[in-house]
Short mmCIF file of C-alpha atoms in Angstrom, two decimals:
data_model
loop_
_atom_site.label_atom_id
_atom_site.label_comp_id
_atom_site.label_asym_id
_atom_site.label_seq_id
_atom_site.Cartn_x
_atom_site.Cartn_y
_atom_site.Cartn_z
CA GLN W 1 0.00 0.00 0.00
CA LEU W 2 1.38 3.36 -1.05
CA THR W 3 1.48 6.14 1.53
CA PHE W 4 1.70 9.82 0.81
CA THR W 5 3.47 12.32 3.03
CA ARG W 6 2.27 15.86 2.55
CA PRO W 7 4.96 18.51 2.17
CA VAL W 8 5.82 20.52 5.28
CA GLY W 9 5.25 23.87 3.63
CA SER W 10 4.30 25.86 0.60
CA SER W 11 6.49 27.37 -2.09
CA HIS W 12 4.69 30.66 -1.55
CA PHE W 13 5.83 32.80 1.35
CA PRO W 14 2.96 32.93 3.92
CA LEU W 15 2.81 36.73 4.03
CA LYS W 16 -0.87 37.08 4.97
CA SER W 17 -0.52 34.66 7.86
CA LEU W 18 2.28 36.80 9.26
CA LEU W 19 0.22 39.99 9.50
CA PHE W 20 -1.19 39.36 12.98
CA PRO W 21 2.03 38.12 14.64
CA GLY W 22 3.86 40.88 12.77
CA ALA W 23 1.52 43.41 14.38
CA MET W 24 2.33 41.89 17.77
CA ILE W 25 6.03 42.40 17.14
CA ALA W 26 5.41 45.95 15.93
CA TYR W 27 3.47 46.64 19.15
CA GLY W 28 6.48 45.56 21.18
CA PHE W 29 8.89 47.78 19.31
CA THR W 30 6.50 50.71 19.59
CA SER W 31 6.25 50.18 23.35
CA LEU W 32 9.98 50.79 23.76
CA GLY W 33 9.50 54.49 23.05
CA ASN W 34 5.82 55.09 23.73
CA ASP W 35 4.90 56.51 27.14
CA GLY W 36 1.31 55.29 26.93
CA LEU W 37 2.35 51.70 26.29
CA LYS W 38 4.98 51.93 29.03
CA ARG W 39 2.23 52.99 31.45
CA LEU W 40 0.20 50.00 30.30
CA ASN W 41 3.17 47.79 31.14
CA GLN W 42 3.24 49.31 34.62
CA GLU W 43 -0.46 48.71 35.06
CA PHE W 44 -0.07 45.04 34.20
CA LYS W 45 2.79 44.79 36.69
CA GLU W 46 0.67 46.38 39.39
CA ASP W 47 -2.21 43.99 38.70
CA THR W 48 -0.08 40.84 38.54
CA TRP W 49 2.61 41.59 41.12
CA THR W 50 2.88 44.92 42.95
CA GLU W 51 -0.62 44.92 44.45
CA HIS W 52 -0.67 41.14 44.94
CA PRO W 53 2.82 39.84 45.86
CA HIS W 54 2.97 36.05 45.83
CA LYS W 55 5.19 33.02 45.51
CA LEU W 56 6.58 32.27 42.08
CA ILE W 57 5.01 29.57 39.94
CA HIS W 58 7.58 27.80 37.80
CA ALA W 59 5.18 26.02 35.45
CA ASP W 60 6.22 28.46 32.71
CA ASN W 61 9.55 26.64 32.46
CA TYR W 62 7.66 23.54 31.32
CA LEU W 63 4.63 24.97 29.53
CA MET W 64 6.81 26.51 26.84
CA PHE W 65 7.75 23.00 25.63
CA THR W 66 4.44 21.24 26.27
CA PRO W 67 2.65 21.93 22.93
CA ALA W 68 5.61 20.53 20.99
CA LEU W 69 5.78 17.49 23.26
CA PHE W 70 2.08 16.93 22.58
CA VAL W 71 2.93 16.41 18.90
CA TYR W 72 5.24 13.52 19.71
CA GLY W 73 2.86 12.16 22.32
CA LEU W 74 0.01 12.10 19.83
CA THR W 75 2.27 10.37 17.32
CA ALA W 76 3.11 7.74 19.93
CA THR W 77 -0.60 6.99 20.33
CA GLY W 78 -0.89 6.38 16.59
CA MET W 79 -2.44 9.70 15.61
CA LYS W 80 -0.66 10.72 12.40
CA GLY W 81 0.08 14.38 11.85
CA LYS W 82 0.99 16.40 8.80
CA ASN W 83 4.61 15.24 8.46
CA ASN W 84 6.85 12.33 9.29
CA PHE W 85 9.12 12.31 12.35
CA ARG W 86 12.19 13.62 10.56
CA ASP W 87 10.49 16.46 8.75
CA ARG W 88 8.57 17.72 11.76
CA THR W 89 11.65 17.49 13.98
CA MET W 90 13.81 19.38 11.51
CA THR W 91 11.10 22.04 11.14
CA LEU W 92 10.86 22.42 14.92
CA LEU W 93 14.63 22.70 15.18
CA LEU W 94 14.72 25.34 12.45
CA SER W 95 11.99 27.40 14.10
CA ASN W 96 13.88 27.35 17.39
CA ILE W 97 17.10 28.43 15.67
CA LEU W 98 15.24 31.34 14.09
CA LEU W 99 13.50 32.45 17.28
CA ASN W 100 16.51 32.08 19.55
CA THR W 101 18.70 34.05 17.17
CA THR W 102 16.08 36.77 17.01
CA VAL W 103 15.30 36.84 20.74
CA PHE W 104 18.87 36.93 22.00
CA THR W 105 19.88 39.54 19.44
CA LEU W 106 17.00 41.78 20.49
CA LYS W 107 17.70 41.24 24.20
CA LYS W 108 21.24 42.50 23.75
CA LEU W 109 20.33 45.40 21.49
CA SER W 110 17.27 46.64 23.40
CA HIS W 111 18.89 46.47 26.86
CA GLN W 112 15.53 46.62 28.67
CA VAL W 113 15.45 46.04 32.43
CA ARG W 114 13.19 43.28 33.73
CA PRO W 115 10.29 44.23 36.03
CA ASP W 116 12.12 42.63 38.96
CA GLY W 117 15.32 44.52 38.12
CA SER W 118 17.37 41.31 37.90
CA ASN W 119 19.03 42.09 34.54
CA TYR W 120 18.66 43.97 31.24
CA TYR W 121 17.41 41.10 29.09
CA SER W 122 13.68 41.71 29.38
CA PHE W 123 12.69 42.43 25.76
CA PRO W 124 11.39 40.17 24.30
CA SER W 125 10.25 37.14 26.32
CA GLY W 126 12.16 34.05 25.24
CA HIS W 127 9.91 31.68 27.20
CA THR W 128 6.87 33.08 25.43
CA ALA W 129 8.54 32.89 22.02
CA VAL W 130 9.33 29.19 22.51
CA ALA W 131 5.82 28.52 23.82
CA PHE W 132 4.08 30.12 20.83
CA ALA W 133 6.44 28.51 18.34
CA SER W 134 5.53 25.18 19.96
CA ALA W 135 1.83 26.03 19.80
CA GLU W 136 2.05 26.88 16.11
CA PHE W 137 4.00 23.65 15.57
CA LEU W 138 1.15 21.68 17.16
CA HIS W 139 -1.38 23.62 15.10
CA GLN W 140 0.45 23.00 11.83
CA GLU W 141 0.89 19.29 12.44
CA TYR W 142 -2.68 18.53 13.57
CA LYS W 143 -4.91 21.29 12.20
CA ASP W 144 -6.40 18.84 9.69
CA VAL W 145 -7.12 16.33 12.46
CA SER W 146 -8.75 18.67 14.97
CA PRO W 147 -8.56 22.47 15.30
CA TRP W 148 -9.00 22.04 19.05
CA LEU W 149 -5.52 20.59 19.34
CA GLY W 150 -4.13 23.88 18.06
CA VAL W 151 -6.42 25.79 20.40
CA SER W 152 -5.12 23.79 23.35
CA GLY W 153 -1.55 24.54 22.31
CA TYR W 154 -2.22 28.24 22.13
CA ALA W 155 -3.98 28.11 25.51
CA MET W 156 -0.86 26.58 27.06
CA ALA W 157 1.35 29.16 25.35
CA SER W 158 -0.86 32.01 26.57
CA THR W 159 -0.68 30.64 30.10
CA CYS W 160 3.10 30.54 29.83
CA GLY W 161 3.14 34.18 28.71
CA TYR W 162 0.86 35.22 31.57
CA LEU W 163 3.07 33.44 34.09
CA ARG W 164 6.09 35.39 32.86
CA MET W 165 4.25 38.53 34.01
CA TYR W 166 2.81 36.82 37.10
CA ASN W 167 6.36 35.91 38.14
CA ASN W 168 7.46 39.53 37.56
CA LYS W 169 10.00 38.50 34.92
CA HIS W 170 8.52 40.30 31.91
CA TRP W 171 6.48 43.30 30.91
CA PHE W 172 3.28 42.87 28.92
CA SER W 173 4.97 44.16 25.75
CA ASP W 174 7.78 41.60 26.18
CA VAL W 175 5.22 38.81 26.19
CA VAL W 176 3.28 40.14 23.19
CA THR W 177 6.48 40.50 21.18
CA GLY W 178 7.75 37.06 22.19
CA ALA W 179 4.46 35.51 21.10
CA GLY W 180 4.70 37.20 17.73
CA ILE W 181 8.28 36.10 17.21
CA GLY W 182 7.42 32.52 18.11
CA ILE W 183 4.53 32.32 15.66
CA VAL W 184 6.50 33.96 12.85
CA SER W 185 9.51 31.69 13.46
CA SER W 186 7.37 28.57 13.21
CA LYS W 187 5.51 29.72 10.10
CA VAL W 188 8.74 30.74 8.36
CA ALA W 189 10.31 27.40 9.29
CA TYR W 190 7.42 25.54 7.63
CA TRP W 191 7.96 27.59 4.50
CA LEU W 192 11.77 27.39 4.54
CA TYR W 193 12.41 23.78 5.53
CA PRO W 194 11.17 22.19 2.25
CA LYS W 195 13.81 24.20 0.40
CA ILE W 196 16.50 23.01 2.79
CA LYS W 197 15.14 19.47 2.59
CA LYS W 198 15.71 19.37 -1.17
CA LYS W 199 19.38 20.08 -0.57
CA LEU W 200 19.87 17.68 2.36
CA PHE W 201 17.57 14.74 1.72
CA SER W 202 16.70 14.73 -1.98
CA ASP W 203 18.17 11.27 -2.52
CA LYS W 204 17.34 9.79 0.89
CA PRO W 205 14.19 8.02 2.09
CA SER W 206 12.16 10.04 4.60
CA GLY W 207 11.61 7.09 7.00
#
């Protein structure tokens, strides 16, 4: 019996799908020099921390990876996704290379202090970027099986982003920007990987 593996991406750059996450990133950059958005950041800090001090919740350190782990867990149960193990893993790796390069470059260049004053690597939120890249990864792999799987991934990613503010580690604009970067990184990876795949695996079985 012949099996068909759908390609991981399209030859056309997904420009329209980048408009919303692009707007999120633009919001973050605007907040760096906009007094109104800086006040909004302070208001979120007051609501989540200053007026209600509390113990830290470290679930954000795990939630950022959970949507991606769901993909492999679902595969283990026999639920086939969009791509085979190799292609999805390479796409996930590529998205993380893209987002980490972007996040760490921006952290160094922006030099924004964290809400807790611990260092100057606040903008953007790396945890949130990884979480939303993972959520988009889950969405891409299983959107044709059930849209609710993608919704659950984005719910976990949103919780991770909220916890970054709840733990007083990031401003609201850091989280919004990180989410945008994560989504864009994953979408670009799904577009870019097929081109890389042709170079690396053109004569090899996909397995």
